[in-house]
Short mmCIF file of C-alpha atoms in Angstrom, two decimals:
data_model
loop_
_atom_site.label_atom_id
_atom_site.label_comp_id
_atom_site.label_asym_id
_atom_site.label_seq_id
_atom_site.Cartn_x
_atom_site.Cartn_y
_atom_site.Cartn_z
CA MET A 265 0.00 0.00 0.00
CA ASP A 266 1.39 3.38 -0.95
CA ALA A 267 1.49 5.64 2.13
CA HIS A 268 1.17 8.75 -0.04
CA ARG A 269 -2.40 7.69 -0.83
CA PHE A 270 -3.54 8.35 2.73
CA ASN A 271 -5.17 11.54 3.98
CA ASN A 272 -4.57 10.50 7.60
CA THR A 273 -1.42 12.17 8.92
CA VAL A 274 -0.43 9.19 11.09
CA LEU A 275 -0.63 6.77 8.15
CA LYS A 276 1.30 9.14 5.88
CA TYR A 277 4.35 8.90 8.13
CA LEU A 278 4.27 5.19 8.98
CA PRO A 279 6.76 2.93 7.20
CA ALA A 280 5.24 0.66 4.55
CA GLU A 281 6.01 -2.42 6.70
CA SER A 282 3.91 -1.02 9.57
CA ILE A 283 1.02 -0.21 7.27
CA GLU A 284 1.09 -3.77 5.89
CA ARG A 285 0.85 -5.18 9.44
CA LEU A 286 -2.25 -3.09 10.19
CA HIS A 287 -4.42 -4.97 7.61
CA LEU A 288 -6.33 -1.78 6.83
CA SER A 289 -9.77 -1.79 5.29
CA PRO A 290 -11.94 1.25 4.54
CA ILE A 291 -15.28 1.67 6.28
CA LYS A 292 -17.88 4.41 6.30
CA LEU A 293 -19.27 5.45 9.66
CA GLU A 294 -22.64 7.11 9.89
CA ARG A 295 -23.30 10.13 12.08
CA GLU A 296 -23.50 9.28 15.80
CA HIS A 297 -21.87 5.86 15.32
CA GLU A 298 -20.41 4.76 18.65
CA ILE A 299 -16.87 3.43 18.20
CA GLU A 300 -16.03 2.56 21.78
CA ALA A 301 -17.70 2.72 25.17
CA PRO A 302 -16.33 2.54 28.70
CA GLY A 303 -15.88 -1.03 29.89
CA ASN A 304 -15.95 -2.55 26.40
CA GLU A 305 -12.88 -4.21 24.91
CA ILE A 306 -11.25 -2.19 22.12
CA ARG A 307 -10.77 -4.45 19.12
CA LYS A 308 -9.99 -2.01 16.28
CA LEU A 309 -8.17 1.23 15.59
CA PHE A 310 -9.73 3.88 13.36
CA PHE A 311 -7.69 6.25 11.19
CA ILE A 312 -9.94 9.08 9.99
CA GLU A 313 -9.41 9.89 6.32
CA GLU A 314 -12.14 12.51 6.03
CA GLY A 315 -14.67 14.12 8.32
CA LEU A 316 -14.55 14.57 12.09
CA GLY A 317 -15.02 12.45 15.17
CA SER A 318 -15.77 13.54 18.69
CA MET A 319 -15.54 12.18 22.19
CA THR A 320 -18.37 12.86 24.57
CA THR A 321 -19.00 12.25 28.24
CA MET A 322 -22.25 11.87 30.08
CA PHE A 323 -23.12 13.44 33.41
CA LYS A 324 -25.05 11.67 36.18
CA ASP A 325 -28.18 13.60 35.19
CA GLY A 326 -28.00 12.14 31.66
CA SER A 327 -26.83 15.28 29.89
CA GLN A 328 -23.98 14.86 27.45
CA VAL A 329 -21.11 17.17 26.47
CA GLU A 330 -18.45 16.99 23.76
CA VAL A 331 -14.95 16.89 25.26
CA SER A 332 -12.76 16.33 22.20
CA LEU A 333 -12.76 16.69 18.41
CA PHE A 334 -10.41 14.91 16.02
CA GLY A 335 -9.92 14.61 12.29
CA ASN A 336 -7.42 13.18 9.86
CA GLU A 337 -4.53 13.73 12.29
CA ALA A 338 -5.85 11.14 14.73
CA VAL A 339 -6.06 7.47 15.58
CA ILE A 340 -9.30 6.61 17.37
CA ALA A 341 -9.24 3.89 20.05
CA ALA A 342 -5.49 4.35 20.46
CA SER A 343 -5.85 3.71 24.19
CA ALA A 344 -5.85 0.02 23.22
CA LEU A 345 -2.17 0.42 22.33
CA ILE A 346 -1.25 1.27 25.92
CA GLY A 347 -3.41 -1.35 27.59
#
């Protein structure tokens, strides 16, 4: 896979050998798709090629607030890499 084809900044700078080991496959996520939730095992990493993702948190009263935004510079679910 040619790294220059990627819009994701992380993938652009990874060596070709590392990209091969990732077994990448494109997916399209719909708005409000939940990628990970507290307590659930993280099984995949997501490299955003276009669009934005956000992280939210919920208060005890049920209200929700956005705490982070990320785009093509990010890896989502990267906490799996550190255990």
